[in-house]
Every structure is written in C-alpha cells, then in structure tokens.
CSV table of N, CA and C in Angstrom, one decimal:
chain,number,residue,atom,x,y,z
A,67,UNK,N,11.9,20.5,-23.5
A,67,UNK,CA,11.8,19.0,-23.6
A,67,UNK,C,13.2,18.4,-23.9
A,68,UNK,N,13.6,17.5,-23.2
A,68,UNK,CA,14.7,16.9,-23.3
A,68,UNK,C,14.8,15.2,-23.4
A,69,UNK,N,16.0,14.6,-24.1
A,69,UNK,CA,15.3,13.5,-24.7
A,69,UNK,C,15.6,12.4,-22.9
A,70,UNK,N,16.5,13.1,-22.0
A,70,UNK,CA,16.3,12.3,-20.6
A,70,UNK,C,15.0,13.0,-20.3
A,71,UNK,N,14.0,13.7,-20.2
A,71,UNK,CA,12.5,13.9,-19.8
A,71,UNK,C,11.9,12.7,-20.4
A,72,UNK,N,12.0,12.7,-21.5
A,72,UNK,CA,11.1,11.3,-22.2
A,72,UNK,C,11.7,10.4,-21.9
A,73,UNK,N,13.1,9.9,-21.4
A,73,UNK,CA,13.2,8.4,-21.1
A,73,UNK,C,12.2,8.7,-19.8
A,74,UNK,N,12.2,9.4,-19.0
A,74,UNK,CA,11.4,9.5,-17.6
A,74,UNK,C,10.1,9.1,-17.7
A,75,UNK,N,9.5,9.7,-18.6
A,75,UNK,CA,8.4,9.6,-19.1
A,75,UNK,C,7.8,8.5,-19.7
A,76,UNK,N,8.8,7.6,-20.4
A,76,UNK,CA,8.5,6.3,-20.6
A,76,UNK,C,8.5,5.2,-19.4
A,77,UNK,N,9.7,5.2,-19.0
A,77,UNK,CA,9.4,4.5,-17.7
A,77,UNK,C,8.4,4.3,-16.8
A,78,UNK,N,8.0,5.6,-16.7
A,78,UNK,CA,6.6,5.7,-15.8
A,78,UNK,C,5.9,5.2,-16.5
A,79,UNK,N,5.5,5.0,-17.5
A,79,UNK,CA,4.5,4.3,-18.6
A,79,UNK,C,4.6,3.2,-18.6
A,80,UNK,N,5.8,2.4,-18.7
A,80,UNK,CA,6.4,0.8,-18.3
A,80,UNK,C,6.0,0.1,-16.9
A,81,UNK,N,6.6,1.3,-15.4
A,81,UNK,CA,6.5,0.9,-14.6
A,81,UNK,C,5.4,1.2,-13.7
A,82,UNK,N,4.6,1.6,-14.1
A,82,UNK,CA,3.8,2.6,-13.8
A,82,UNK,C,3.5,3.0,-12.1
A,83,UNK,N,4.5,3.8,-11.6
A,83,UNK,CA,4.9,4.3,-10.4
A,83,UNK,C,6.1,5.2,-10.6
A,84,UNK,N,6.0,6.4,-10.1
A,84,UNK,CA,7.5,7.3,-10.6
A,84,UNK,C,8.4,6.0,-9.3
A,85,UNK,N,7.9,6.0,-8.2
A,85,UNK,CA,9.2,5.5,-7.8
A,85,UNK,C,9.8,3.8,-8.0
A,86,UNK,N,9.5,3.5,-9.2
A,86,UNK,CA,9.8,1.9,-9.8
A,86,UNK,C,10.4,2.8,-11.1
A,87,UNK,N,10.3,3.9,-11.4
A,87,UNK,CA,10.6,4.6,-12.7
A,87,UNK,C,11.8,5.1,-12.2
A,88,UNK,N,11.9,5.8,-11.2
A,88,UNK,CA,13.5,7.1,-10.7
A,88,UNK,C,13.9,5.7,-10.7
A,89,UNK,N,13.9,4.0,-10.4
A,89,UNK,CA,15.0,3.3,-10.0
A,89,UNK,C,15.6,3.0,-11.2
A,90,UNK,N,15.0,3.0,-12.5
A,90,UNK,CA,15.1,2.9,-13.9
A,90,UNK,C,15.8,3.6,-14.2
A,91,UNK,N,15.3,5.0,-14.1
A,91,UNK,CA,16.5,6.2,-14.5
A,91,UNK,C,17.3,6.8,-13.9
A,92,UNK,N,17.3,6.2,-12.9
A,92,UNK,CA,18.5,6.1,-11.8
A,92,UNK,C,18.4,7.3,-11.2
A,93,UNK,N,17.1,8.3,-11.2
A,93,UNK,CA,17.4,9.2,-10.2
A,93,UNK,C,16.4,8.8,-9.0
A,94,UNK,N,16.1,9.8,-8.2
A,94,UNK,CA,15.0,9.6,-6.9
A,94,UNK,C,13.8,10.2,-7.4
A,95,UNK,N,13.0,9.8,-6.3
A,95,UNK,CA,11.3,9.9,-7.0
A,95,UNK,C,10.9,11.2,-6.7
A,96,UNK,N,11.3,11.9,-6.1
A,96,UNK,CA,11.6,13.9,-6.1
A,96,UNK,C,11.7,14.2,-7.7
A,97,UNK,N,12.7,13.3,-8.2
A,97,UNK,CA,13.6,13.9,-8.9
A,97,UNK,C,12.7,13.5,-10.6
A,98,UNK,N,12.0,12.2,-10.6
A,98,UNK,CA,11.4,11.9,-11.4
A,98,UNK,C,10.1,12.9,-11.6
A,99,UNK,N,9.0,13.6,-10.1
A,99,UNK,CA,8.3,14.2,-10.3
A,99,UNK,C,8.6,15.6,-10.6
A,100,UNK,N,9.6,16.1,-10.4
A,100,UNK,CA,9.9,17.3,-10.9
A,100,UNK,C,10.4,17.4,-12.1
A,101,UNK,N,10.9,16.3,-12.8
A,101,UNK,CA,11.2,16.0,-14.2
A,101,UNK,C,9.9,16.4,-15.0
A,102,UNK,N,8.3,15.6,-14.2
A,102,UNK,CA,7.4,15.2,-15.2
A,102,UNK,C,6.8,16.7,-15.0
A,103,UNK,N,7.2,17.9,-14.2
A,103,UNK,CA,6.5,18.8,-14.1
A,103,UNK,C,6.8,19.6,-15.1
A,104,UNK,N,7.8,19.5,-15.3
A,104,UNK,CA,8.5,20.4,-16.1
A,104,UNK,C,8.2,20.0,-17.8
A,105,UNK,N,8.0,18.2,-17.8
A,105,UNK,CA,7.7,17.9,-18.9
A,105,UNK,C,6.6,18.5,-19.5
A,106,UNK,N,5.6,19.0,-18.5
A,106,UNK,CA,4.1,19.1,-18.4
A,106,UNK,C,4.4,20.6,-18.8
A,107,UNK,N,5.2,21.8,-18.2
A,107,UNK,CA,5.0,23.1,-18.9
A,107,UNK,C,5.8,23.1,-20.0
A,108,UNK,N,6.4,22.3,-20.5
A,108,UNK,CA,6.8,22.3,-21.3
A,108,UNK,C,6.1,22.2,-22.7
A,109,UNK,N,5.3,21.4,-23.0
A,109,UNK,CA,4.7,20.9,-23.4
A,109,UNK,C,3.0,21.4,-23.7
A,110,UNK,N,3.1,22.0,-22.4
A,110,UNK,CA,1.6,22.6,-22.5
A,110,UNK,C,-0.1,21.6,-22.1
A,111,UNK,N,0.5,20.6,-21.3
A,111,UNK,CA,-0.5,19.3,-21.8
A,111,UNK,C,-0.5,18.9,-20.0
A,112,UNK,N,-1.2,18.2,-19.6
A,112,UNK,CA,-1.5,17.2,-18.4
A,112,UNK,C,-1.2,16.3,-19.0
A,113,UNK,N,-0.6,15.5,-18.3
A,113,UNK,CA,0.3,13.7,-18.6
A,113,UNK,C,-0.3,13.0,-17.4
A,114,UNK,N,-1.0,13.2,-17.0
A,114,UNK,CA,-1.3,12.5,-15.5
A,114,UNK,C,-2.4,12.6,-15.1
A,115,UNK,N,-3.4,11.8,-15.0
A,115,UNK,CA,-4.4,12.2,-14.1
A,115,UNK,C,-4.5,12.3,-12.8
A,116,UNK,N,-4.3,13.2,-12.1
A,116,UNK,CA,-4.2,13.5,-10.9
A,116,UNK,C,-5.5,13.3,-10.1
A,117,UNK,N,-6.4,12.5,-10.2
A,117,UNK,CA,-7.2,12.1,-9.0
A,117,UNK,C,-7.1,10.9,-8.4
A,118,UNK,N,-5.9,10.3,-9.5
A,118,UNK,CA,-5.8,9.0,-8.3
A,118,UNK,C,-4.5,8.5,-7.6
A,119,UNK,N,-4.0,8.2,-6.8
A,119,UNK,CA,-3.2,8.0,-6.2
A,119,UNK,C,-1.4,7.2,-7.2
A,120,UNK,N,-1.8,6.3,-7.8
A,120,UNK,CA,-1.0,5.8,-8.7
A,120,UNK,C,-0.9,6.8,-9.7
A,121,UNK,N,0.1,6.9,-10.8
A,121,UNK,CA,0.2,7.8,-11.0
A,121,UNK,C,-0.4,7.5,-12.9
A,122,UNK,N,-2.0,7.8,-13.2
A,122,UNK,CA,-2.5,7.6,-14.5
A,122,UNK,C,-2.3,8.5,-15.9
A,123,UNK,N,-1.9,7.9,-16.9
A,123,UNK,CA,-1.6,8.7,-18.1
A,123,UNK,C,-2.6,8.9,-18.7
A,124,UNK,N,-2.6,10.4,-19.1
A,124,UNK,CA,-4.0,10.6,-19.8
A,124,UNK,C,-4.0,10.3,-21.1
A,125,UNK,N,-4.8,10.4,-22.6
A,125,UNK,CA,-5.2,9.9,-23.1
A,125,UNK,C,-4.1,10.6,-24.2
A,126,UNK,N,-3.5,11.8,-24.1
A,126,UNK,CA,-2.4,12.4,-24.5
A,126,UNK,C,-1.1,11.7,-24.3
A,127,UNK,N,-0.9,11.8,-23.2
A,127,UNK,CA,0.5,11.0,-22.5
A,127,UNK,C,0.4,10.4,-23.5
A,128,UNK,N,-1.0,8.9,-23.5
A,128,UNK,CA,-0.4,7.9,-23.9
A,128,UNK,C,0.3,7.9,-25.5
A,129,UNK,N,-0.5,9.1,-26.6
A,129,UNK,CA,-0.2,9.2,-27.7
A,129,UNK,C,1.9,9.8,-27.7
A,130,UNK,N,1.7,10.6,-26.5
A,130,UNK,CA,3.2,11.1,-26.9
A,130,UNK,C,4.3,9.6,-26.7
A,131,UNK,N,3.8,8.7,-25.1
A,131,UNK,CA,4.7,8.0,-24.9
A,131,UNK,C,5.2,7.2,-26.1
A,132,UNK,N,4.1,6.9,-27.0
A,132,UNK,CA,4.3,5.9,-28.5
A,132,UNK,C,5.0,7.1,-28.9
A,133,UNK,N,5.1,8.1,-29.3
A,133,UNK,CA,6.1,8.9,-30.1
A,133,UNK,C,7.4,9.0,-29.3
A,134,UNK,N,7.6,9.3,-28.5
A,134,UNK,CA,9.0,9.2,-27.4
A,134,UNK,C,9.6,8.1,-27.4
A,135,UNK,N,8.8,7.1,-27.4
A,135,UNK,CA,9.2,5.4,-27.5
A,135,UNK,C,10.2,5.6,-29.2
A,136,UNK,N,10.0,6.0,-30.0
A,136,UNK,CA,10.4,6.1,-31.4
A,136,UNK,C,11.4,7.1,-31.5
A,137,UNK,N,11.0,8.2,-30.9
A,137,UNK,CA,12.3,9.6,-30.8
A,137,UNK,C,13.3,8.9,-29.9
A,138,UNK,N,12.7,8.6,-29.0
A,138,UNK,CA,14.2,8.2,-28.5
A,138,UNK,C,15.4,6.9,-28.6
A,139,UNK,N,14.5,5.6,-29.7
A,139,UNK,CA,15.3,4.7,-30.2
A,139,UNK,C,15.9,5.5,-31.2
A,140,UNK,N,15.7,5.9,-31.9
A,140,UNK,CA,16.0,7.1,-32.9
A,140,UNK,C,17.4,7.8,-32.4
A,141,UNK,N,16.8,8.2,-31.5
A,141,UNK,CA,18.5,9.2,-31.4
A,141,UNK,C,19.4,7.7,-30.5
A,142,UNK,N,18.9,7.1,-30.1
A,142,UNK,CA,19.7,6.0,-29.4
A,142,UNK,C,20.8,5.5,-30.4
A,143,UNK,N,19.7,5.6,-32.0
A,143,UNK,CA,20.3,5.0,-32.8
A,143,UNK,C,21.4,5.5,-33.9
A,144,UNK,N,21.4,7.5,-33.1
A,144,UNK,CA,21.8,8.1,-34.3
A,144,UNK,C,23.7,7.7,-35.1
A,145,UNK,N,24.7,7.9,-33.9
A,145,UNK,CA,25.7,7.1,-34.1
A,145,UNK,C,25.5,6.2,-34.7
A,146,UNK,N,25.2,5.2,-34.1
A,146,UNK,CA,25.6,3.7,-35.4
A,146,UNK,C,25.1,3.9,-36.3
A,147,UNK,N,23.8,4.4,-36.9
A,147,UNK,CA,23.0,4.3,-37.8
A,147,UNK,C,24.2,5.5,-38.8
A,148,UNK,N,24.8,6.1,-38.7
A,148,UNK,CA,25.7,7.3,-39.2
A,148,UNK,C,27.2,6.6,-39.3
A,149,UNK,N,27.2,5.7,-38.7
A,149,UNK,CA,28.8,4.8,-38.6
A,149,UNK,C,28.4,4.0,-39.8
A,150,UNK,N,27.6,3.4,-40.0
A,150,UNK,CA,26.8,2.5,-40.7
A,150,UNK,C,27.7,0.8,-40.7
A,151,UNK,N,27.9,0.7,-39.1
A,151,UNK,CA,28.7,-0.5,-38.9
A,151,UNK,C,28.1,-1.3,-37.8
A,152,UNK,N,27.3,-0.7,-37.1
A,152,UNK,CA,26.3,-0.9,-36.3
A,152,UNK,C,26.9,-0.7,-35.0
A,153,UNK,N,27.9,0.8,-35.1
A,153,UNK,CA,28.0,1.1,-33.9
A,153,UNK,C,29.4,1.3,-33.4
A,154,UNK,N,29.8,0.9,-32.5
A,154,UNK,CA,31.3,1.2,-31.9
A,154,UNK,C,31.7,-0.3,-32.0
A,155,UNK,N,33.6,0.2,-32.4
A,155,UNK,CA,34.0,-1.2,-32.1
A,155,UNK,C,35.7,-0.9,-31.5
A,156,UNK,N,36.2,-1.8,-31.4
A,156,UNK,CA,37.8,-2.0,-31.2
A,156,UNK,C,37.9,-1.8,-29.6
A,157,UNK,N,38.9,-1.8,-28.8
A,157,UNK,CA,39.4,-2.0,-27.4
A,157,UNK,C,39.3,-1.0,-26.6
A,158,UNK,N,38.8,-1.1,-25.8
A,158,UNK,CA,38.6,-0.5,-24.5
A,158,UNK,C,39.2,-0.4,-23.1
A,159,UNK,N,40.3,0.6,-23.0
A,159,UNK,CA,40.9,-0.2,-22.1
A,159,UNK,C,40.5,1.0,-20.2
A,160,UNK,N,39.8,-0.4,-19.7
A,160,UNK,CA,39.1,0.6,-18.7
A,160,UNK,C,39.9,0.6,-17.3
A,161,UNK,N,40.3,1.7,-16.5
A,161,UNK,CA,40.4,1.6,-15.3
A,161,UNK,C,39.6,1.1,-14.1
A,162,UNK,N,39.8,0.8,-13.6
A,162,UNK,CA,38.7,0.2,-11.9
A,162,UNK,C,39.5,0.5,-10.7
A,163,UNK,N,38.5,0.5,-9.9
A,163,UNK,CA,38.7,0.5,-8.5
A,163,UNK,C,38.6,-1.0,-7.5
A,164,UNK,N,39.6,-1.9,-7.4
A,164,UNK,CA,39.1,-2.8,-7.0
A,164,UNK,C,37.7,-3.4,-6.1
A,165,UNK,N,37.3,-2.4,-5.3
A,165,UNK,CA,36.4,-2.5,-5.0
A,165,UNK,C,34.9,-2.7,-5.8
A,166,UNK,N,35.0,-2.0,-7.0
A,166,UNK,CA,34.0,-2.1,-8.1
A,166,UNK,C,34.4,-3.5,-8.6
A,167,UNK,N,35.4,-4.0,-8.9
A,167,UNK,CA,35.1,-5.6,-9.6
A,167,UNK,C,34.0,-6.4,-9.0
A,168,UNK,N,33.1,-6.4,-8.4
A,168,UNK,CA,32.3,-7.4,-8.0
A,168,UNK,C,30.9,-6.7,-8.0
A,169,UNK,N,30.7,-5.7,-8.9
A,169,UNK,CA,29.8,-4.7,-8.4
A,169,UNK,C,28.7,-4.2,-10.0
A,170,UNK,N,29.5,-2.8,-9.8
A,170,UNK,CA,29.7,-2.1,-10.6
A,170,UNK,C,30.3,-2.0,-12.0
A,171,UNK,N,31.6,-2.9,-11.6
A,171,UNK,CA,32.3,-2.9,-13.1
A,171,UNK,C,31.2,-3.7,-14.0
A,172,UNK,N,31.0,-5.5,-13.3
A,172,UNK,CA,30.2,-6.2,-14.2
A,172,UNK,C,29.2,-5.8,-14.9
A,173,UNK,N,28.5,-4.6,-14.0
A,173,UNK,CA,27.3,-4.1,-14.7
A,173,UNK,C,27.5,-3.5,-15.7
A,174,UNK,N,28.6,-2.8,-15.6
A,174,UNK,CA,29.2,-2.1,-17.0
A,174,UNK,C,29.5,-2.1,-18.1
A,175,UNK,N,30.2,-3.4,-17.7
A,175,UNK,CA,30.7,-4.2,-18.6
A,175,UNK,C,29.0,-5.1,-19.3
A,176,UNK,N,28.7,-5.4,-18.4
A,176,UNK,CA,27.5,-6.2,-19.2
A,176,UNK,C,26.5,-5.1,-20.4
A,177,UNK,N,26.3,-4.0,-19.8
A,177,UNK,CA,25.2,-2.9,-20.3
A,177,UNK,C,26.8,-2.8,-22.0
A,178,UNK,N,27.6,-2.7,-21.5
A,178,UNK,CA,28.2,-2.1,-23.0
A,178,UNK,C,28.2,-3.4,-23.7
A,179,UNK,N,28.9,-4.3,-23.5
A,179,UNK,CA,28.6,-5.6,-24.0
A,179,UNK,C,27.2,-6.0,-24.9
A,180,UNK,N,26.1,-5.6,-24.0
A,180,UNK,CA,24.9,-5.4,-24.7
A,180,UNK,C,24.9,-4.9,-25.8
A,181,UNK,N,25.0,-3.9,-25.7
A,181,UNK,CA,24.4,-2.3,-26.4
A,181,UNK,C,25.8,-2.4,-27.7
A,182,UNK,N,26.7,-2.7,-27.1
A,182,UNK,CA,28.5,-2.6,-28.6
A,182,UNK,C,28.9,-4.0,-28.4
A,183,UNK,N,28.4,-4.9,-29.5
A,183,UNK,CA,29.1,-6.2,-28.9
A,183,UNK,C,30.6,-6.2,-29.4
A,184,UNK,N,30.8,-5.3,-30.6
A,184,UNK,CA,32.2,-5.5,-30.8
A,184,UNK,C,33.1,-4.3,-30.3
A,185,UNK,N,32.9,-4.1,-29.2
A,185,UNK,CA,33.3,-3.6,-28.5
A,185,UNK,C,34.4,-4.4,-27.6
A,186,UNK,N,35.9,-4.4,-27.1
A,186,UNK,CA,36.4,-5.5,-26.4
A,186,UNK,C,37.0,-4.5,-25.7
A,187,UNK,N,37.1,-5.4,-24.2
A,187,UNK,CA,37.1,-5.0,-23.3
A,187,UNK,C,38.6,-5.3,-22.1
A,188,UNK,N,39.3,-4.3,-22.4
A,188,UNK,CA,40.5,-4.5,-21.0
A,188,UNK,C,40.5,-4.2,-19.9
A,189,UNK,N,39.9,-4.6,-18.4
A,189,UNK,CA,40.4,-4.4,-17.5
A,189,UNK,C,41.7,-3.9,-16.7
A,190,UNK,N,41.7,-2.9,-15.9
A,190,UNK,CA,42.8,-2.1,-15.4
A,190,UNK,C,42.8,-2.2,-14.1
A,191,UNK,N,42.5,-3.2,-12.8
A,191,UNK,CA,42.4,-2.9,-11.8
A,191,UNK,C,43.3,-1.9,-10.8
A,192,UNK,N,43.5,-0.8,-9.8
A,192,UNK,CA,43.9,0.5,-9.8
A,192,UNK,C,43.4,1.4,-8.4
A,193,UNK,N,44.2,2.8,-7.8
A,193,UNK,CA,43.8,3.2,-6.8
A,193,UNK,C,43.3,4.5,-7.6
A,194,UNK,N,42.4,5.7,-7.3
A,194,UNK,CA,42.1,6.6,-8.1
A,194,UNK,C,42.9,7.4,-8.6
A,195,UNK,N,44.0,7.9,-7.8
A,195,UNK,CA,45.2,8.4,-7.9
A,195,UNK,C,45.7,8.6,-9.6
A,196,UNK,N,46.4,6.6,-9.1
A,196,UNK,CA,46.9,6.6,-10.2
A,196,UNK,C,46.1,6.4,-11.7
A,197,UNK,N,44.7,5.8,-11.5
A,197,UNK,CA,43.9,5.7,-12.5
A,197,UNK,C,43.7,7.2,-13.4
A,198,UNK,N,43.2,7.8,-12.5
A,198,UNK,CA,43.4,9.4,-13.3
A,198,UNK,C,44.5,9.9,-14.0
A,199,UNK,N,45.7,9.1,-13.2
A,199,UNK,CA,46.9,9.8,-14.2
A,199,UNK,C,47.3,9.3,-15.1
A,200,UNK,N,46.5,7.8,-15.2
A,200,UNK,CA,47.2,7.1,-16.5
A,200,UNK,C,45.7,7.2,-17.3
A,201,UNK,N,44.6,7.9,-17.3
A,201,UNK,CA,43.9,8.8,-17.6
A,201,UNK,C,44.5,9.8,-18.9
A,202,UNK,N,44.7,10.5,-17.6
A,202,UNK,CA,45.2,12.0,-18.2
A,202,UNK,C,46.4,11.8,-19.2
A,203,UNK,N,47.0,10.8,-18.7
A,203,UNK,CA,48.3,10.6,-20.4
A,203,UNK,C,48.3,9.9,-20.8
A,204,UNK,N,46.9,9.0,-21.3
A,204,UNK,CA,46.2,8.3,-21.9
A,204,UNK,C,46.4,6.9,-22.0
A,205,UNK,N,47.0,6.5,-21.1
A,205,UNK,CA,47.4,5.2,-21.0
A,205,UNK,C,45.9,4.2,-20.7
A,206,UNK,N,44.5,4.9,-20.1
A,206,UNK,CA,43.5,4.5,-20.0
A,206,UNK,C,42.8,5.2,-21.2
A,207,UNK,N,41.6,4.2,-21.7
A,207,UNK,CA,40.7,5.2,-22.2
A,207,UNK,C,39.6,5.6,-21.1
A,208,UNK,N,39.3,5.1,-20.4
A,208,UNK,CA,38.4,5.5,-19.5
A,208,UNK,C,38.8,5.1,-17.7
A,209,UNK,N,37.8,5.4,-16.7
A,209,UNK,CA,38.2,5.1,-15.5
A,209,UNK,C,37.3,5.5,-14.4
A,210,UNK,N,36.6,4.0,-13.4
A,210,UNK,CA,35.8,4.2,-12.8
A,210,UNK,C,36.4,3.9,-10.8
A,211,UNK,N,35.9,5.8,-10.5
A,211,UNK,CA,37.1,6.0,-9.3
A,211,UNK,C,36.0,6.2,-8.4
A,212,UNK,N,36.7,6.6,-7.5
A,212,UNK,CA,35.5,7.2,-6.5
A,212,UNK,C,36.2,9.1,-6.2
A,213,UNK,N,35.4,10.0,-6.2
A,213,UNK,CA,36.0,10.9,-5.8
A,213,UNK,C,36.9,11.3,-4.6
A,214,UNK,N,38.1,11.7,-4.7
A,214,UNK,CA,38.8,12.6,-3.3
A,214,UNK,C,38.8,13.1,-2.6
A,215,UNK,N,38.1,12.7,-1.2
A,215,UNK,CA,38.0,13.2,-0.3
A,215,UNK,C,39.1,13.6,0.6
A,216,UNK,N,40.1,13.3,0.5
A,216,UNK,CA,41.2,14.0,1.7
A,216,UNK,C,42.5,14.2,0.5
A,217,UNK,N,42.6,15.4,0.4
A,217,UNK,CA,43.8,16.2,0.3
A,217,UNK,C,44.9,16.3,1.2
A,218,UNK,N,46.0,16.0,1.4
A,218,UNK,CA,47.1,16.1,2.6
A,218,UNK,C,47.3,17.8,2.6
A,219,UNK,N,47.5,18.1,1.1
A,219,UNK,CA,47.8,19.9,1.3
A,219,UNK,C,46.8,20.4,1.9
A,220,UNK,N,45.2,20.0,1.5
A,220,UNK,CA,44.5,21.3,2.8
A,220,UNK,C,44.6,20.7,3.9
A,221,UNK,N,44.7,19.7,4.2
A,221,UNK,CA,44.5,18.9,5.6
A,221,UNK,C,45.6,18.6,6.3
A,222,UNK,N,46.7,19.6,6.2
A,222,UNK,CA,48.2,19.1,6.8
A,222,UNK,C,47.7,20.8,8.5
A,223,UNK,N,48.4,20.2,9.0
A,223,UNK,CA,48.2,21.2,10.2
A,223,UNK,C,49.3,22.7,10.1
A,224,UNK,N,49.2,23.6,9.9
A,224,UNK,CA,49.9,24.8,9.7
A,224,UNK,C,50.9,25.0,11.1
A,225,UNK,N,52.4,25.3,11.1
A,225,UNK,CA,53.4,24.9,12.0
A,225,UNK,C,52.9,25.7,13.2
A,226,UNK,N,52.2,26.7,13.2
A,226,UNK,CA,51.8,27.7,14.3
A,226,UNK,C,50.7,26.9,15.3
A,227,UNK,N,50.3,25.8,14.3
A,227,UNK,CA,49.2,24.8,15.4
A,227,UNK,C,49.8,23.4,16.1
A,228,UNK,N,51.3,23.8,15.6
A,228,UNK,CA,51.7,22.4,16.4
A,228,UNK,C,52.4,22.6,17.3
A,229,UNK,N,52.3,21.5,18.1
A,229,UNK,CA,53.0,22.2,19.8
A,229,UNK,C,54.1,21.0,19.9
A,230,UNK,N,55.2,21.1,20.5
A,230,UNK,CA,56.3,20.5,20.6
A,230,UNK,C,56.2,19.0,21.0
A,231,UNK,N,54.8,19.3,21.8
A,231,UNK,CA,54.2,17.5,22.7
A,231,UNK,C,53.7,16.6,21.8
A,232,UNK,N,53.6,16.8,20.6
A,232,UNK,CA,53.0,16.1,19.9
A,232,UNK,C,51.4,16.5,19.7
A,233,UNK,N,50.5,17.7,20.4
A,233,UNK,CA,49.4,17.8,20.6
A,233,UNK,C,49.1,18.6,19.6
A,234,UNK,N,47.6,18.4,18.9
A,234,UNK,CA,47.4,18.9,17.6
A,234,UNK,C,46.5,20.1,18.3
A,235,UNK,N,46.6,21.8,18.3
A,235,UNK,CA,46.0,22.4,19.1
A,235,UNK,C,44.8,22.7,18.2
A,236,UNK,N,44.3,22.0,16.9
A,236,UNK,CA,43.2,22.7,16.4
A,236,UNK,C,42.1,21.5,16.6
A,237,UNK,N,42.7,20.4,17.2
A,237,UNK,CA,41.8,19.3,17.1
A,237,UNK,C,42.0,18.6,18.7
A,238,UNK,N,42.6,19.1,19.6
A,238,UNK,CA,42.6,18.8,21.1
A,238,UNK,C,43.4,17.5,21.3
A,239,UNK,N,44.0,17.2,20.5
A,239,UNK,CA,44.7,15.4,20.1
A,239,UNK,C,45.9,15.5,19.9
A,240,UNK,N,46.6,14.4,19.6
A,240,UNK,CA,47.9,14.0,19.0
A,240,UNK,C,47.9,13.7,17.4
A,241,UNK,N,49.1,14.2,17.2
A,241,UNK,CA,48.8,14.2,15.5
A,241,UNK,C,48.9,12.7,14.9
C-alpha cells in the first residue's frame, strides 16, 4: 500500500468513476484500475462492488477512504508540520519553456502558490538546452523542458554514407 494508491482511492470516492479519478491523478483509467487491484491484494479486502457498472464502494472501502482521507493529509502535512513555519518559503527561481508560459507554467505556479504561499516566484523563460545547464550549475533551482529528441551526434550521417552529389545514401535524399 502506497500513499499514491490512496490518493487513487480517494478520488474514486470523490468522483465516483475511475475515469473522472485517473484525470485527478493524472494517470489513465488502465492505470487507475490496476492501481485499485493491487490496492485490493494488498490489503486483503474488496473495495468495489463489482455487480454494477459504476464503480461502488463497499461498506469497508468506505471506512478505509475516511482513514486515507486523514493518512494522507497527514503526510501531506508532515514537512511543514516539522518546519513548524507552515511550510516552505524564500525564492524560487524556475526555468520555462516558452511554450509552457500560457499553459503549464500558470498551473504551476498557481498549485505552488496554493499549497507555499510564501513561497516567491522567478520566472526564467529558456530553450531546454540551456535550461538544464543553468540547472546543472545552479543558476536555476528548478526547470520545466520538454525532453531531447534529436541528438546531432547520433543523427549526423557517417562519411562512408555520403556521396559527393549531395545525396544522403541511407535515406534516398539530399542532406
């Protein structure tokens, strides 16, 4: 049992549909019912009444989700409750992807804003490149990229496949 099984677990209880739940916990609704299966041998218990189509919590479920509702503010709360300042504070200085400013960053920004309000916040707008490097020698504290899909070193054509015409002989084209 893991304490992301019980946020899954609550959600369904909230939304009551795994797939109004996976959009919650952000995964897919495969991914939410193999969550709850596991929750289930875990556990040792049916969470579900399986004869009806929606998906019903049995009379157990409902007792755990009130305890999971509590375990998991609990650890939500264990940090700050241990800082004893109500949490995280001081500057944040975040990398972006221009593309994310209209998106993704806001949300980000909004959910931490929530959750740390003394939390303050510097924007970094950036290509992933360089975001990661001013990452890595700390010029960022954090940085939201997209991953690397084209390397020039694997994807450069090896001299034996190039022909003097300009024709790329591993791909029938011009380079």
């Amino acid at each position: 049992m893991t304490i992301r099984l019980l946020r899954t677990l609550i959600a369904i209880a909230d939304t009551r549909t795994f797939t109004a739940a996976a959009g919650v916990v952000h995964v897919t609704h495969a991914a939410v019912s193999q969550q709850m299966q596991t929750l289930e041998a875990d556990l040792g218990v049916a969470l579900f009444n399986r004869s009806t189509r929606t998906p019903e919590l049995t009379p157990v479920a409902h007792q755990i989700v009130a305890k999971a509702r509590k375990l998991v503010a609990d650890y939500d709360n264990l940090v700050p409750s241990v800082l004893g300042d109500g949490g995280l504070n001081g500057l944040v200085t975040l990398g972006v992807l221009r593309t994310t400013l209209t998106g993704l960053t806001p949300q980000a920004m909004a959910i931490l804003k929530t959750n740390f309000p003394d939390v303050g916040l510097r924007i970094r707008p950036g290509l992933t490149g360089t975001l990661l490097a001013d990452v890595a020698r700390g010029d960022l504290d954090a940085a939201i990229v997209t991953k690397a899909t084209f390397d020039a070193r694997r994807h450069s054509v090896p001299r034996s496949d190039r022909r003097t015409d300009g024709a790329d002989r591993r791909y029938g084209g011009t380079r």
